[in-house]
Short mmCIF file of C-alpha atoms in Angstrom, two decimals:
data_model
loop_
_atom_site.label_atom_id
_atom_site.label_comp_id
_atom_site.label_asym_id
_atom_site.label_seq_id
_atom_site.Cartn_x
_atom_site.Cartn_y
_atom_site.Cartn_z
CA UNK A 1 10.37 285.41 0.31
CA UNK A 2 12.54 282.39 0.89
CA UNK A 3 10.93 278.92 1.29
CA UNK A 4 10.85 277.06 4.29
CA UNK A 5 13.90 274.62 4.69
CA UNK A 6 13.42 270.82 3.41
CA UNK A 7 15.41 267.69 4.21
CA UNK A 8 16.41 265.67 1.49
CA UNK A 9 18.01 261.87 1.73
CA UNK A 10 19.91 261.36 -0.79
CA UNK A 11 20.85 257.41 -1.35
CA UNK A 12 23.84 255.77 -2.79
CA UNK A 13 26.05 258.74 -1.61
CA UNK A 14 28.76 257.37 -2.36
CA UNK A 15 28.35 257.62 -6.56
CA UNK A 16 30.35 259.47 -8.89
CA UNK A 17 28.03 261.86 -9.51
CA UNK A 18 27.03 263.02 -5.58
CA UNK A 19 29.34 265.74 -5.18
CA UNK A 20 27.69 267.63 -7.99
CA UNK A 21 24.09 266.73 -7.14
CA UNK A 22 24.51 267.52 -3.52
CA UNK A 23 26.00 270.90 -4.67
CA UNK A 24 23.29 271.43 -6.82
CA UNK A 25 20.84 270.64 -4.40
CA UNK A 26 22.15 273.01 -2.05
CA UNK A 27 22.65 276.14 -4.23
CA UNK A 28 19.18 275.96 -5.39
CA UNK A 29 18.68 279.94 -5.01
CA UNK A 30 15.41 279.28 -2.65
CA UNK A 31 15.74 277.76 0.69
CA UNK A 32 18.33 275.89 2.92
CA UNK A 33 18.29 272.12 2.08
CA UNK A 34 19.58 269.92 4.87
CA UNK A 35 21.16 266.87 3.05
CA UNK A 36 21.06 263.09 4.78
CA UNK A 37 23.04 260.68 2.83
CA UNK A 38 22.97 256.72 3.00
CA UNK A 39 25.71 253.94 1.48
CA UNK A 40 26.16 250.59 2.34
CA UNK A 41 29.81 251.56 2.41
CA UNK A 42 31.42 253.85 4.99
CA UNK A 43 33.92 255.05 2.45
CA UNK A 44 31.16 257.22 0.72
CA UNK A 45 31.56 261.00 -0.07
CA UNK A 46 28.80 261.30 1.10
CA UNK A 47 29.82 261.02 4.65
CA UNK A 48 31.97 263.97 4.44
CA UNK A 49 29.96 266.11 1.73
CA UNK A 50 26.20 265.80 3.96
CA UNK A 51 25.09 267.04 6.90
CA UNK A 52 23.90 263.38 8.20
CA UNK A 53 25.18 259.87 6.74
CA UNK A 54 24.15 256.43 7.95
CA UNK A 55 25.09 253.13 6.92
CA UNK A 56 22.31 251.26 5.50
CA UNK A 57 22.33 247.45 4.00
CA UNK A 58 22.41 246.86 0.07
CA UNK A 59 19.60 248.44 -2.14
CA UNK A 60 19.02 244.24 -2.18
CA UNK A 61 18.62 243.40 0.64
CA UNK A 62 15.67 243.09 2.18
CA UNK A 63 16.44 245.33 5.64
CA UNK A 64 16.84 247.93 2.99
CA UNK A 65 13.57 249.64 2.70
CA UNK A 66 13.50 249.50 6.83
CA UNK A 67 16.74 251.04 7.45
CA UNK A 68 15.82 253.84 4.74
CA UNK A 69 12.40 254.38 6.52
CA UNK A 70 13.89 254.21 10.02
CA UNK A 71 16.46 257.35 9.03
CA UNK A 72 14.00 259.25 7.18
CA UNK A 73 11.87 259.61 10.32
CA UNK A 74 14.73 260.31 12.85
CA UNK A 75 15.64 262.70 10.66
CA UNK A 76 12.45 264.54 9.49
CA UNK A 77 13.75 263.43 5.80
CA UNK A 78 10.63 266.06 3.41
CA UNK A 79 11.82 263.73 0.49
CA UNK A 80 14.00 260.62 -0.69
CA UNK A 81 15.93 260.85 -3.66
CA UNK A 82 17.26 257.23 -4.61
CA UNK A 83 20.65 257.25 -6.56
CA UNK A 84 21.01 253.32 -7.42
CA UNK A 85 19.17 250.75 -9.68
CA UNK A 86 19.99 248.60 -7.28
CA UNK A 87 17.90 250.96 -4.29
CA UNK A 88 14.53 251.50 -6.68
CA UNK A 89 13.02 248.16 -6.53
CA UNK A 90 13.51 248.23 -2.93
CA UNK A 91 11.91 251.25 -2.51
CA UNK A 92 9.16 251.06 -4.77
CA UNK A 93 7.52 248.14 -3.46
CA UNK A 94 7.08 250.04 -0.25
CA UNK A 95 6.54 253.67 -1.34
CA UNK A 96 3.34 253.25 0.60
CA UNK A 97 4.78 252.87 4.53
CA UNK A 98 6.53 256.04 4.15
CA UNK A 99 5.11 259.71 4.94
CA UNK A 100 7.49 261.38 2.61
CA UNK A 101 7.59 261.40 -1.17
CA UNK A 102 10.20 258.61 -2.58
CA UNK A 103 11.18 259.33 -6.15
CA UNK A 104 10.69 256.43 -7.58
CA UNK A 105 8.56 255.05 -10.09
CA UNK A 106 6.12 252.12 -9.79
CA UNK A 107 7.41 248.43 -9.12
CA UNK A 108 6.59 247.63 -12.81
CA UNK A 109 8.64 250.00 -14.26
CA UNK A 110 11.52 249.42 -12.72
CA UNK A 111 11.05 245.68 -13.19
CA UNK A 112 10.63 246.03 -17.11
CA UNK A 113 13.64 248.71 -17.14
CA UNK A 114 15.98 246.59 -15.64
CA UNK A 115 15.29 243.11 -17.35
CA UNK A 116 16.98 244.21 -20.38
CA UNK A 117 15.31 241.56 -22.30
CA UNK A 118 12.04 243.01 -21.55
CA UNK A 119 13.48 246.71 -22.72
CA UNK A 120 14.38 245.34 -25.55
CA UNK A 121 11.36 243.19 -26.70
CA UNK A 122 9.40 246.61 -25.80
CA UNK A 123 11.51 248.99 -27.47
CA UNK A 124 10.87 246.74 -30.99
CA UNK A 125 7.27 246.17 -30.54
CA UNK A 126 7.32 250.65 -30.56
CA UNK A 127 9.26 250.44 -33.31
CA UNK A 128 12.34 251.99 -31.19
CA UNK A 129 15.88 251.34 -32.88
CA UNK A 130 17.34 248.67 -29.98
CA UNK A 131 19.64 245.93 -30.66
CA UNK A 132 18.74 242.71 -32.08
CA UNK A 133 19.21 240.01 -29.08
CA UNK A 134 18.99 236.44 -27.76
CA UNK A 135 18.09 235.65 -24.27
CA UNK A 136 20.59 232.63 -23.34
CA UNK A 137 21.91 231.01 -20.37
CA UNK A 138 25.39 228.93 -19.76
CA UNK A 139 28.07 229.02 -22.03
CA UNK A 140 27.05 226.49 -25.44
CA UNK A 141 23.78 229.06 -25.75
CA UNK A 142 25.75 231.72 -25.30
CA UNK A 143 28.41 230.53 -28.58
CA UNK A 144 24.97 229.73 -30.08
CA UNK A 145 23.26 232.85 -30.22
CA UNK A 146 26.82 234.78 -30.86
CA UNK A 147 26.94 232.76 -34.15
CA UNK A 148 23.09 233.60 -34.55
CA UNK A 149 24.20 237.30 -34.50
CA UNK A 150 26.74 237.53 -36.98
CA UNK A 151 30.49 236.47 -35.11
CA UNK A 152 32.86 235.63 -35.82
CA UNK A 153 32.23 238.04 -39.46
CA UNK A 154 31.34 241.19 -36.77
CA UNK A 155 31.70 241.74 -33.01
CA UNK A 156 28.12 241.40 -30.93
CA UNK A 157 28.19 241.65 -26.98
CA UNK A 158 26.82 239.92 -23.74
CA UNK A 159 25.75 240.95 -20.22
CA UNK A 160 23.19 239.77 -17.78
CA UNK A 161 19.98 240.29 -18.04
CA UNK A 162 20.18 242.33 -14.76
CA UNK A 163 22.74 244.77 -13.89
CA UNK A 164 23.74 248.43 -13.33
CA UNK A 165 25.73 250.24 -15.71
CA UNK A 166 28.93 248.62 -17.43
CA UNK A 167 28.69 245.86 -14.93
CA UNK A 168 29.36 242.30 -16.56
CA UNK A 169 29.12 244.23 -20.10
CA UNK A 170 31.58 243.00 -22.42
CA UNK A 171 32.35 243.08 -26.06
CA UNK A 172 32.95 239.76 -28.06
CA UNK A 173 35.42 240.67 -31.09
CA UNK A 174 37.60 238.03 -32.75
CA UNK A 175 40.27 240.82 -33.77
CA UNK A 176 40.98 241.48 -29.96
CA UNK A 177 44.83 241.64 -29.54
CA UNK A 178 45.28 239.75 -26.12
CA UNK A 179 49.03 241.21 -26.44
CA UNK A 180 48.34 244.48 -26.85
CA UNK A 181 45.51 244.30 -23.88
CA UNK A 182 48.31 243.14 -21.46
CA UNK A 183 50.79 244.99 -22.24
CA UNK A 184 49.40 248.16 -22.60
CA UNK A 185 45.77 248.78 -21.68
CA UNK A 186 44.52 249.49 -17.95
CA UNK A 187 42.56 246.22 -16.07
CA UNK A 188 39.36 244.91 -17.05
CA UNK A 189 38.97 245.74 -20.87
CA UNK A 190 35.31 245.50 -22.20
CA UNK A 191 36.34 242.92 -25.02
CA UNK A 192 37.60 239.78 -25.18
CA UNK A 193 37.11 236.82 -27.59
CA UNK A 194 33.90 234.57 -28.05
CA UNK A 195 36.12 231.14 -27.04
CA UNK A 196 36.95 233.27 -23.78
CA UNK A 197 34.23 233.69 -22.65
CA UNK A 198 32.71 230.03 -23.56
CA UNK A 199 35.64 228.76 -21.15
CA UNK A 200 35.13 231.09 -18.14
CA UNK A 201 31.02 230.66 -18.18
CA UNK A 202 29.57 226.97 -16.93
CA UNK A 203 28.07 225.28 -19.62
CA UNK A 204 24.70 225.23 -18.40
CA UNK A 205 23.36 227.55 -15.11
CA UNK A 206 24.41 230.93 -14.19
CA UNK A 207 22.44 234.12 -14.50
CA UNK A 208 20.93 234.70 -17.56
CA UNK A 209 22.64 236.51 -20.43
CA UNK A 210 21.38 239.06 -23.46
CA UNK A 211 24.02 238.38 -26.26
CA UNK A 212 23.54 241.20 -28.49
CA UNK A 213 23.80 243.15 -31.80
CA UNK A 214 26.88 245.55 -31.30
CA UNK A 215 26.03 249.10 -31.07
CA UNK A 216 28.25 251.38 -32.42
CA UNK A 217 28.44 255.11 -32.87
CA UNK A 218 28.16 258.14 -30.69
CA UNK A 219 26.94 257.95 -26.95
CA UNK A 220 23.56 260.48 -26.41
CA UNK A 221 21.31 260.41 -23.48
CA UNK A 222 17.72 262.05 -22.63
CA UNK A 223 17.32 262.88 -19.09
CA UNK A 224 14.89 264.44 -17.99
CA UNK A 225 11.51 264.33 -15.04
CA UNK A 226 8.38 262.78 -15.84
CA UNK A 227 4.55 262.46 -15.01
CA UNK A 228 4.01 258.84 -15.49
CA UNK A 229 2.62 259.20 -18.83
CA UNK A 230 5.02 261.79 -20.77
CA UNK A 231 7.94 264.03 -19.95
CA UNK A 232 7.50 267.55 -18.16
CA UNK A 233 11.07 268.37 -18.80
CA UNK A 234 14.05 267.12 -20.21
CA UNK A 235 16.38 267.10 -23.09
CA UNK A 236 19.02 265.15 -24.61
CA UNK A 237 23.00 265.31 -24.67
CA UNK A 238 25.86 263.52 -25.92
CA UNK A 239 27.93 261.68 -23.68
CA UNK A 240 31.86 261.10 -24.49
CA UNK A 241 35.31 260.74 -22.86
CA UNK A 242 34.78 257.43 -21.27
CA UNK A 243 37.08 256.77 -18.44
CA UNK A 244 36.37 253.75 -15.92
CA UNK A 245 33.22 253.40 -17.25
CA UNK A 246 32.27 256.56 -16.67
CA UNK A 247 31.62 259.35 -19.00
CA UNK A 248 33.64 262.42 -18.72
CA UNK A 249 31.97 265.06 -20.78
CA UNK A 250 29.06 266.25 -22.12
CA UNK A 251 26.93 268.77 -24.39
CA UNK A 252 23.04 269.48 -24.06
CA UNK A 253 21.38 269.01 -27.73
CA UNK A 254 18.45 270.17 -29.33
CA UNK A 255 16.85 267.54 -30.67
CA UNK A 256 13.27 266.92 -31.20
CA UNK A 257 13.48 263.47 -32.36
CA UNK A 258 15.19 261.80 -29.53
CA UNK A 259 12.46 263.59 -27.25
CA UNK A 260 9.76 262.15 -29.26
CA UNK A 261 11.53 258.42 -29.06
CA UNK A 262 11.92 259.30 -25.35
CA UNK A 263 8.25 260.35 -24.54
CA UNK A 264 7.30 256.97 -26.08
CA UNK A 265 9.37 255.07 -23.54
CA UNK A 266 8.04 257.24 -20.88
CA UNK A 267 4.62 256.21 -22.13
CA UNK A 268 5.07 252.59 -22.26
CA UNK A 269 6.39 252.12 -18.92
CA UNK A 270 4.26 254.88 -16.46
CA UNK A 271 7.70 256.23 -15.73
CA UNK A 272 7.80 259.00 -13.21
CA UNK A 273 10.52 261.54 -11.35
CA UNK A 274 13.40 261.01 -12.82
CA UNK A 275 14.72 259.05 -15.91
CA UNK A 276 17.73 258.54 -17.96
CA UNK A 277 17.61 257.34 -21.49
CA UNK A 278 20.56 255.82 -23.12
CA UNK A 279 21.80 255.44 -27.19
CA UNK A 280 24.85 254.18 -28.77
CA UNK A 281 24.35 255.29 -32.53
CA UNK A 282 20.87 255.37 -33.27
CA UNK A 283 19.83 252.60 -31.01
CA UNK A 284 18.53 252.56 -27.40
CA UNK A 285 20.46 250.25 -25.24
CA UNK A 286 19.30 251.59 -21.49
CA UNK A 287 16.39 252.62 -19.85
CA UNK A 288 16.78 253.47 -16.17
CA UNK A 289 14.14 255.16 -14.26
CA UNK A 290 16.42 257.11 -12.23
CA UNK A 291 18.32 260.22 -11.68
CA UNK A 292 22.23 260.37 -13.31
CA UNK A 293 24.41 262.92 -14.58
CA UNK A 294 22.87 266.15 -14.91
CA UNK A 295 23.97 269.09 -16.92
CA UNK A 296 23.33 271.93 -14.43
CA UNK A 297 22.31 275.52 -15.29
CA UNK A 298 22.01 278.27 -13.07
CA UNK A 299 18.70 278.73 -14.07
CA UNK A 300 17.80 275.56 -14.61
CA UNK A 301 18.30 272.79 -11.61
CA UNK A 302 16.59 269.87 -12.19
CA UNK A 303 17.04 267.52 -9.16
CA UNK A 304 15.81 270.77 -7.14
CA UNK A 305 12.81 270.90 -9.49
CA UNK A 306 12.19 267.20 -9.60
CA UNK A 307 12.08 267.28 -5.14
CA UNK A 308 9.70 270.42 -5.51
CA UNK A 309 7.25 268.80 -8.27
CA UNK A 310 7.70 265.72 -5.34
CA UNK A 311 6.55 268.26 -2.71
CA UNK A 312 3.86 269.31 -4.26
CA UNK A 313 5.68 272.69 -4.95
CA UNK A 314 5.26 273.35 -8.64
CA UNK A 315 3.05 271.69 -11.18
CA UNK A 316 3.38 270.10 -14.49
CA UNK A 317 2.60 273.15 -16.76
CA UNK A 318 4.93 275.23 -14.41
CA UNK A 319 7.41 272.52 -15.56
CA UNK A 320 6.96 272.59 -18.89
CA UNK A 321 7.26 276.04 -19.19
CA UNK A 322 10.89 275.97 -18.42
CA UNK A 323 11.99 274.17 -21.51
CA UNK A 324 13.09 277.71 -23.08
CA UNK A 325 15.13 278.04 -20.67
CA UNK A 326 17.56 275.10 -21.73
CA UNK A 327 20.70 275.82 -23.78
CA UNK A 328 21.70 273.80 -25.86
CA UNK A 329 25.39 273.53 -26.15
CA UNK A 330 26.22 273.84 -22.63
CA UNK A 331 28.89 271.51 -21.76
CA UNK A 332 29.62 269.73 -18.72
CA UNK A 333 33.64 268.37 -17.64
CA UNK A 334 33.41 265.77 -15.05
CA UNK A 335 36.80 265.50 -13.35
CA UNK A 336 38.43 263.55 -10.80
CA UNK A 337 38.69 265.59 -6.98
CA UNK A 338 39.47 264.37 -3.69
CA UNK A 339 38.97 265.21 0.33
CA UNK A 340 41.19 264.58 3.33
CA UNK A 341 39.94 263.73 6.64
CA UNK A 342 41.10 262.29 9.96
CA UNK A 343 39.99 259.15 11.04
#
């Protein structure tokens, strides 16, 4: 017997990886799901790929959480399902006020995810592979604690100590060919030179910074849902083909080790829903408490599981049962597609 049909708001609808997770959602092999999307830009897919879309403000902003609530009544939202770093803190700090499960994790969490600092000083006190790292601010600390780190004799990296994904991320190499960049690589390279950057950041002031180590080697993640105190289901996968930042393909792994490293993070920060776990090499360089690319099996659809164990639908142990059921090997190719509409 089928289930009875559930609402789901899905936020940030207009991120690269929407189209698949509202497919996903939809062909979940149980119910109808009604999809209600939210962006703070009208050019969103998921205007055109939902059954509802509203404008909302920034995940910032303060109206946030009130515009969010406001929809998810008018539209009888069952659950919320936030897409953005940027829309978690707002959420989480009023999970209370609303009558429908948000899948977020506690204020703290998030908080100590996205200071990378504080990831960092966590991840060494567990004894978690993470890059070594200064915490500096304006441009003369900045030189400082590259020189600390090993450059000009090897490359390190900077970024602020809050952001979302690549943004402000960039590599400081004193081998970068500045000809070579403009001549014949796309707009807005990742690396640049250490004196560069010195000129273009104010000497004191500004955000704060995390000059770090350089990572190198393959790109894995572990993504997976979890309880607050360890994960219920999840696995690891590589993640390659970078284009705009984004990574193009990748292949579920078996691999016991990165789930142990993962459950520890879990641990440390009460992490619950959703989370994405991010290495370059052996090191872990993101934690974000969130949903992101998914590898989807027909048998196995995590966001749909992670809004029934939301409901109330299916339990822990029912979760964890369903790790047979992942294959490793199975590949996912993220492409570039497009709609038409009439204004």
């Amino acid at each position: 017997m089928s289930l009875r049909p559930i609402t789901v708001l899905v936020t940030a609808s207009g991120a690269p990886g929407t189209a698949a997770l509202l497919h996903a959602l939809r062909a979940n092999g149980e119910r109808e799901v009604r999809l209600v999307g939210t962006d703070m830009s009208e050019r969103s897919v998921g205007r055109h790929l939902c059954d509802a879309f509203q404008l909302v403000p920034a995940g910032s902003d303060a109206g946030f959480p009130d515009a969010v609530l406001e929809i998810a009544r008018r539209e009888e939202v069952d659950a919320i399902l936030p897409q953005s770093s940027f829309d978690l803190e707002g959420l989480a700090a009023h999970v209370e006020r609303f009558p429908m499960p948000v899948l977020v994790s506690r204020p703290d969490a998030i908080h100590r995810s996205n200071d990378k600092a504080e990831t960092y000083e966590f991840l060494h006190r567990l004894g978690v592979p993470a890059p070594a790292f200064r915490r500096v601010n304006g441009a003369r600390e900045v030189e400082a604690a590259a020189h600390e780190l090993g450059y000009p004799e090897r490359p390190v990296c900077f970024k602020p100590v809050f952001s979302s994904g690549s943004r402000g991320f960039r590599v400081l190499d004193p081998t970068v060919d500045r000809a070579h960049q403009l001549l014949h690589e796309r707009p807005g390279s990742v690396a640049m030179r250490l004196e560069e950057a010195v000129e273009l950041l104010p000497d004191e002031g500004g955000p704060d910074l995390l000059v770090m180590e350089l990572a190198t080697g393959g790109e894995r993640t572990i993504d997976g849902i979890a309880n607050g105190s360890e994960i219920v289901l999840g696995h690891p996968k590589t993640r390659e083909a970078m284009r705009a930042g984004l990574a193009m393909f990748f292949v579920t792994l078996d691999d016991p080790e990165l789930m142990r490293v993962a459950n520890l993070i879990v641990a440390e920060l009460g992490i619950e829903h959703f989370f994405n776990i991010q290495l370059v090499g052996e090191m872990v360089i993101e934690v974000n408490p969130r949903i992101s690319t998914v590898v989807y099996q027909e048998d196995l659809n995590l966001p749909y599981l992670g809004v029934k164990r939301a409901l109330g639908e299916i339990g822990d142990d029912e979760l964890r049962a369903l790790t047979p059921r992942i294959r490793p090997g199975r590949s996912a190719l993220r492409y570039f597609d497009q709609l038409e509409f009439d204004a």
